[in-house]
CSV table of C-alpha atoms in Angstrom, one decimal:
chain,number,residue,atom,x,y,z
X,1,UNK,CA,0.0,0.0,0.0
X,2,UNK,CA,2.7,2.5,1.0
X,3,UNK,CA,4.7,1.6,-2.0
X,4,UNK,CA,1.8,2.4,-4.3
X,5,UNK,CA,1.1,5.7,-2.6
X,6,UNK,CA,4.7,6.7,-2.8
X,7,UNK,CA,5.0,5.8,-6.5
X,8,UNK,CA,1.7,7.7,-7.2
X,9,UNK,CA,3.3,10.7,-5.5
X,10,UNK,CA,6.5,10.5,-7.5
X,11,UNK,CA,4.4,10.4,-10.7
X,12,UNK,CA,2.4,13.5,-9.7
X,13,UNK,CA,5.7,15.4,-9.2
X,14,UNK,CA,7.0,14.3,-12.6
X,15,UNK,CA,3.8,15.4,-14.3
X,16,UNK,CA,4.0,18.8,-12.7
X,17,UNK,CA,7.6,19.0,-13.8
X,18,UNK,CA,6.5,18.4,-17.4
X,19,UNK,CA,3.3,20.4,-17.6
X,20,UNK,CA,3.5,23.2,-15.1
X,21,UNK,CA,5.4,26.3,-16.4
X,22,UNK,CA,6.7,27.2,-13.0
X,23,UNK,CA,7.8,23.7,-12.0
X,24,UNK,CA,9.4,23.2,-15.4
X,25,UNK,CA,11.6,26.3,-14.9
X,26,UNK,CA,13.0,25.3,-11.5
X,27,UNK,CA,16.5,24.0,-10.8
X,28,UNK,CA,18.2,22.5,-7.8
X,29,UNK,CA,19.7,25.8,-7.1
X,30,UNK,CA,16.5,27.9,-7.5
X,31,UNK,CA,14.6,25.8,-4.9
X,32,UNK,CA,17.3,25.2,-2.3
X,33,UNK,CA,16.3,28.2,-0.2
X,34,UNK,CA,12.7,26.9,-0.2
X,35,UNK,CA,14.0,23.5,0.9
X,36,UNK,CA,15.7,25.1,3.9
X,37,UNK,CA,12.5,27.0,4.7
X,38,UNK,CA,10.5,23.8,4.6
X,39,UNK,CA,12.9,22.1,7.0
X,40,UNK,CA,12.6,25.0,9.4
X,41,UNK,CA,8.8,24.8,9.2
X,42,UNK,CA,9.1,21.1,10.2
X,43,UNK,CA,11.1,22.2,13.2
X,44,UNK,CA,8.6,24.9,14.1
X,45,UNK,CA,5.7,22.4,14.0
X,46,UNK,CA,7.7,20.0,16.3
X,47,UNK,CA,8.4,22.9,18.7
X,48,UNK,CA,4.7,23.8,18.8
X,49,UNK,CA,3.8,20.1,19.2
X,50,UNK,CA,1.4,20.6,16.4
X,51,UNK,CA,1.1,17.1,14.9
X,52,UNK,CA,-1.5,18.1,12.3
X,53,UNK,CA,0.9,20.8,11.0
X,54,UNK,CA,3.9,18.4,11.3
X,55,UNK,CA,2.1,16.0,8.9
X,56,UNK,CA,1.7,18.8,6.3
X,57,UNK,CA,5.2,20.1,6.7
X,58,UNK,CA,6.8,16.6,6.4
X,59,UNK,CA,4.8,16.3,3.2
X,60,UNK,CA,6.2,19.5,1.9
X,61,UNK,CA,9.7,18.4,2.8
X,62,UNK,CA,9.2,15.1,1.0
X,63,UNK,CA,8.0,17.0,-2.0
X,64,UNK,CA,11.4,18.8,-2.1
X,65,UNK,CA,13.3,15.5,-1.8
X,66,UNK,CA,11.4,14.1,-4.8
X,67,UNK,CA,11.5,17.3,-6.7
X,68,UNK,CA,15.3,17.7,-6.3
X,69,UNK,CA,15.7,14.0,-7.4
X,70,UNK,CA,13.5,14.5,-10.4
X,71,UNK,CA,15.6,17.5,-11.6
X,72,UNK,CA,18.8,15.5,-11.1
X,73,UNK,CA,17.5,12.5,-13.0
X,74,UNK,CA,16.7,14.7,-16.0
X,75,UNK,CA,20.4,15.5,-16.3
X,76,UNK,CA,21.4,11.9,-15.7
X,77,UNK,CA,23.1,12.6,-12.4
X,78,UNK,CA,21.1,10.0,-10.4
X,79,UNK,CA,17.7,8.5,-9.9
X,80,UNK,CA,15.4,8.1,-6.9
X,81,UNK,CA,16.5,4.5,-6.6
X,82,UNK,CA,20.1,5.7,-6.2
X,83,UNK,CA,19.1,8.0,-3.4
X,84,UNK,CA,17.3,5.2,-1.5
X,85,UNK,CA,20.1,2.7,-2.2
X,86,UNK,CA,22.6,5.3,-0.8
X,87,UNK,CA,20.8,5.9,2.5
X,88,UNK,CA,20.1,2.2,3.0
X,89,UNK,CA,23.7,1.3,2.5
X,90,UNK,CA,24.9,4.1,4.8
X,91,UNK,CA,22.5,3.0,7.6
X,92,UNK,CA,23.6,-0.6,7.4
X,93,UNK,CA,27.3,0.3,7.2
X,94,UNK,CA,27.1,2.8,10.1
X,95,UNK,CA,25.2,0.4,12.4
X,96,UNK,CA,27.4,-2.7,12.6
X,97,UNK,CA,26.1,-3.3,16.1
X,98,UNK,CA,22.7,-3.9,14.5
X,99,UNK,CA,23.5,-5.4,11.2
X,100,UNK,CA,26.9,-6.9,12.0
X,101,UNK,CA,28.8,-8.5,14.8
X,102,UNK,CA,30.1,-5.3,16.6
X,103,UNK,CA,29.2,-5.0,20.3
X,104,UNK,CA,28.6,-1.7,22.0
X,105,UNK,CA,28.0,-0.5,25.5
X,106,UNK,CA,25.5,2.3,25.2
X,107,UNK,CA,24.7,5.2,22.9
X,108,UNK,CA,27.9,7.0,23.5
X,109,UNK,CA,29.9,4.2,22.1
X,110,UNK,CA,27.6,4.1,19.1
X,111,UNK,CA,28.4,7.7,18.5
X,112,UNK,CA,32.1,7.2,18.6
X,113,UNK,CA,31.9,4.2,16.2
X,114,UNK,CA,29.8,6.4,13.9
X,115,UNK,CA,32.6,9.0,13.6
X,116,UNK,CA,35.2,6.3,13.2
X,117,UNK,CA,33.3,4.6,10.4
X,118,UNK,CA,32.8,8.0,8.6
X,119,UNK,CA,36.6,8.6,8.6
X,120,UNK,CA,37.0,5.1,7.1
X,121,UNK,CA,34.6,6.2,4.4
X,122,UNK,CA,37.0,8.7,3.1
X,123,UNK,CA,36.4,11.8,5.4
X,124,UNK,CA,39.7,13.5,5.9
X,125,UNK,CA,38.7,15.1,9.2
X,126,UNK,CA,36.2,14.5,12.0
X,127,UNK,CA,34.8,18.0,11.3
X,128,UNK,CA,34.1,17.3,7.7
X,129,UNK,CA,30.4,16.9,6.8
X,130,UNK,CA,29.1,19.8,8.9
X,131,UNK,CA,27.5,22.0,6.3
X,132,UNK,CA,28.8,25.5,5.9
X,133,UNK,CA,25.2,26.6,5.1
X,134,UNK,CA,24.0,25.7,8.7
X,135,UNK,CA,23.1,28.6,10.9
X,136,UNK,CA,26.3,29.7,12.7
X,137,UNK,CA,25.1,28.7,16.2
X,138,UNK,CA,23.9,25.3,15.0
X,139,UNK,CA,27.2,24.7,13.1
X,140,UNK,CA,29.3,25.6,16.2
X,141,UNK,CA,27.3,23.2,18.3
X,142,UNK,CA,27.7,20.4,15.7
X,143,UNK,CA,31.5,21.0,15.4
X,144,UNK,CA,31.9,20.9,19.2
X,145,UNK,CA,29.8,17.7,19.4
X,146,UNK,CA,32.0,16.0,16.7
X,147,UNK,CA,35.3,16.8,18.3
X,148,UNK,CA,34.0,15.8,21.7
X,149,UNK,CA,33.3,12.3,20.4
X,150,UNK,CA,37.0,11.8,19.8
X,151,UNK,CA,38.1,13.2,23.2
X,152,UNK,CA,38.8,16.9,22.3
X,153,UNK,CA,36.7,18.5,25.0
X,154,UNK,CA,36.8,20.3,28.3
X,155,UNK,CA,36.8,18.3,31.4
X,156,UNK,CA,34.0,20.1,33.2
X,157,UNK,CA,31.5,22.9,32.8
X,158,UNK,CA,33.3,25.1,35.3
X,159,UNK,CA,36.3,25.4,33.0
X,160,UNK,CA,34.0,26.2,30.1
X,161,UNK,CA,32.4,29.0,32.1
X,162,UNK,CA,35.8,30.4,32.9
X,163,UNK,CA,36.5,30.4,29.1
X,164,UNK,CA,33.3,32.3,28.6
X,165,UNK,CA,34.3,35.0,31.1
X,166,UNK,CA,37.8,35.1,29.5
X,167,UNK,CA,36.4,35.7,26.0
X,168,UNK,CA,34.0,38.4,27.3
X,169,UNK,CA,36.9,40.2,28.9
X,170,UNK,CA,39.0,40.0,25.8
X,171,UNK,CA,36.1,41.3,23.7
X,172,UNK,CA,35.6,44.2,26.2
X,173,UNK,CA,39.3,45.1,26.0
X,174,UNK,CA,39.1,45.5,22.2
X,175,UNK,CA,35.9,47.4,22.5
X,176,UNK,CA,37.7,49.9,24.9
X,177,UNK,CA,40.5,50.4,22.4
X,178,UNK,CA,38.0,50.9,19.6
X,179,UNK,CA,36.2,53.5,21.7
X,180,UNK,CA,39.4,55.4,22.4
X,181,UNK,CA,40.1,55.6,18.6
X,182,UNK,CA,36.5,56.4,17.6
X,183,UNK,CA,37.1,60.1,17.3
X,184,UNK,CA,40.6,60.7,15.9
X,185,UNK,CA,42.2,64.1,15.5
X,186,UNK,CA,41.8,65.7,12.0
X,187,UNK,CA,45.5,65.3,11.2
X,188,UNK,CA,45.7,61.5,11.9
X,189,UNK,CA,43.5,60.5,8.8
X,190,UNK,CA,44.4,57.3,7.1
X,191,UNK,CA,46.6,55.8,9.9
X,192,UNK,CA,43.7,56.0,12.3
X,193,UNK,CA,41.1,54.7,9.8
X,194,UNK,CA,43.3,51.7,9.1
X,195,UNK,CA,43.7,51.1,12.9
X,196,UNK,CA,39.9,51.3,13.3
X,197,UNK,CA,39.4,48.7,10.5
X,198,UNK,CA,41.9,46.4,12.2
X,199,UNK,CA,40.1,46.9,15.5
X,200,UNK,CA,36.7,46.2,13.9
X,201,UNK,CA,38.1,42.9,12.5
X,202,UNK,CA,39.6,42.0,15.9
X,203,UNK,CA,36.3,42.9,17.7
X,204,UNK,CA,34.3,40.8,15.3
X,205,UNK,CA,36.7,37.9,16.0
X,206,UNK,CA,36.4,38.3,19.8
X,207,UNK,CA,32.6,38.5,19.6
X,208,UNK,CA,32.6,35.3,17.6
X,209,UNK,CA,34.8,33.7,20.3
X,210,UNK,CA,32.3,34.7,22.9
X,211,UNK,CA,29.4,33.1,21.0
X,212,UNK,CA,31.5,30.0,20.4
X,213,UNK,CA,32.3,29.7,24.1
X,214,UNK,CA,28.6,30.2,25.1
X,215,UNK,CA,27.6,27.5,22.6
X,216,UNK,CA,30.1,25.2,24.3
X,217,UNK,CA,28.8,26.1,27.8
X,218,UNK,CA,25.2,25.4,26.7
X,219,UNK,CA,26.3,22.1,25.3
X,220,UNK,CA,27.7,21.2,28.7
X,221,UNK,CA,24.4,22.1,30.2
X,222,UNK,CA,22.5,19.9,27.8
X,223,UNK,CA,20.9,22.8,26.0
X,224,UNK,CA,20.8,23.2,22.2
X,225,UNK,CA,21.8,26.8,21.6
X,226,UNK,CA,19.9,27.1,18.3
X,227,UNK,CA,16.7,26.0,20.0
X,228,UNK,CA,17.3,28.2,23.0
X,229,UNK,CA,17.8,31.3,20.9
X,230,UNK,CA,14.9,30.5,18.6
X,231,UNK,CA,12.6,30.3,21.6
X,232,UNK,CA,14.0,33.5,23.0
X,233,UNK,CA,13.3,35.2,19.6
X,234,UNK,CA,9.7,34.0,19.9
X,235,UNK,CA,9.4,35.2,23.4
X,236,UNK,CA,10.7,38.6,22.4
X,237,UNK,CA,8.2,38.9,19.5
X,238,UNK,CA,5.3,38.0,21.9
X,239,UNK,CA,6.4,40.6,24.4
X,240,UNK,CA,6.9,43.3,21.9
X,241,UNK,CA,3.6,42.5,20.3
X,242,UNK,CA,2.1,43.1,23.7
X,243,UNK,CA,3.8,46.5,23.9
X,244,UNK,CA,2.6,47.4,20.4
X,245,UNK,CA,-1.0,46.3,21.3
X,246,UNK,CA,-1.1,48.4,24.4
X,247,UNK,CA,0.1,51.6,22.7
X,248,UNK,CA,-2.2,51.1,19.7
X,249,UNK,CA,-5.1,50.6,22.0
X,250,UNK,CA,-4.4,54.1,23.5
X,251,UNK,CA,-4.9,55.5,20.0
X,252,UNK,CA,-1.3,56.3,19.4
X,253,UNK,CA,1.5,54.9,17.2
X,254,UNK,CA,4.8,53.6,18.5
X,255,UNK,CA,6.5,56.7,17.2
X,256,UNK,CA,4.3,58.7,19.5
X,257,UNK,CA,5.3,56.7,22.5
X,258,UNK,CA,8.6,56.7,24.4
X,259,UNK,CA,11.0,54.3,25.9
X,260,UNK,CA,9.8,54.8,29.5
X,261,UNK,CA,6.2,53.8,28.5
X,262,UNK,CA,7.4,50.9,26.4
X,263,UNK,CA,9.4,49.5,29.3
X,264,UNK,CA,6.3,49.6,31.5
X,265,UNK,CA,4.3,47.5,29.1
X,266,UNK,CA,7.4,45.3,28.5
X,267,UNK,CA,7.6,44.5,32.2
X,268,UNK,CA,3.8,43.8,32.1
X,269,UNK,CA,4.3,41.4,29.2
X,270,UNK,CA,6.6,39.2,31.3
X,271,UNK,CA,3.6,38.0,33.4
X,272,UNK,CA,2.3,36.2,30.3
X,273,UNK,CA,5.4,35.5,28.2
């Protein structure tokens, strides 16, 4: 039954590819942003525990898998069967404790074996395979997870927290230097401008180090930083929407309000959000 349903779905996608002007014009490159968007809509449905929406979003994501494959097949790159064969072979190869004779003691050992197997498959580095296109927080988290599996990690969360403080202090030192050079004398011109450019690059680097250290600390606490920031973003939106609503209810626009009034409503919003 499921095989027939899936084949019917594949045929519908192929018909659309041939007969719909919009579908016919698409390429793997042109729909890649939409693919990412669909993946995030799946995540949003999961976060909201909305299973009716999750069903729909997984369907949209499945459409993109089949659509990308259909486009690739037209150029003789690969077929859907090749995609399925590839993932089946990978799952069997990377689970020798299930499909082979390897014995493991718990999930942690499974993860270590997984990384070892990937290196044997031709990966030059443990950190290969973490997509550059991932959101920066998520990529930092995945990189840290990967190197941790081979023993490159902090011993305890206290040391990680010290690193966070150290990085914040280094960032603050550069920020102070930048502030001292923010208003150069008229006769200093190019030299000061170049110095400020260097300080900006250094400050950007130090802020990046702060984020990286915080991601590491959140990992030690068992918190996914991408999820944490996404939920904070949603909380901010709800609270600011409350501020907007209160001001608009008074018959004024936000531009006619002031920070003091906004802060009052902001504090009120915390009772609900």
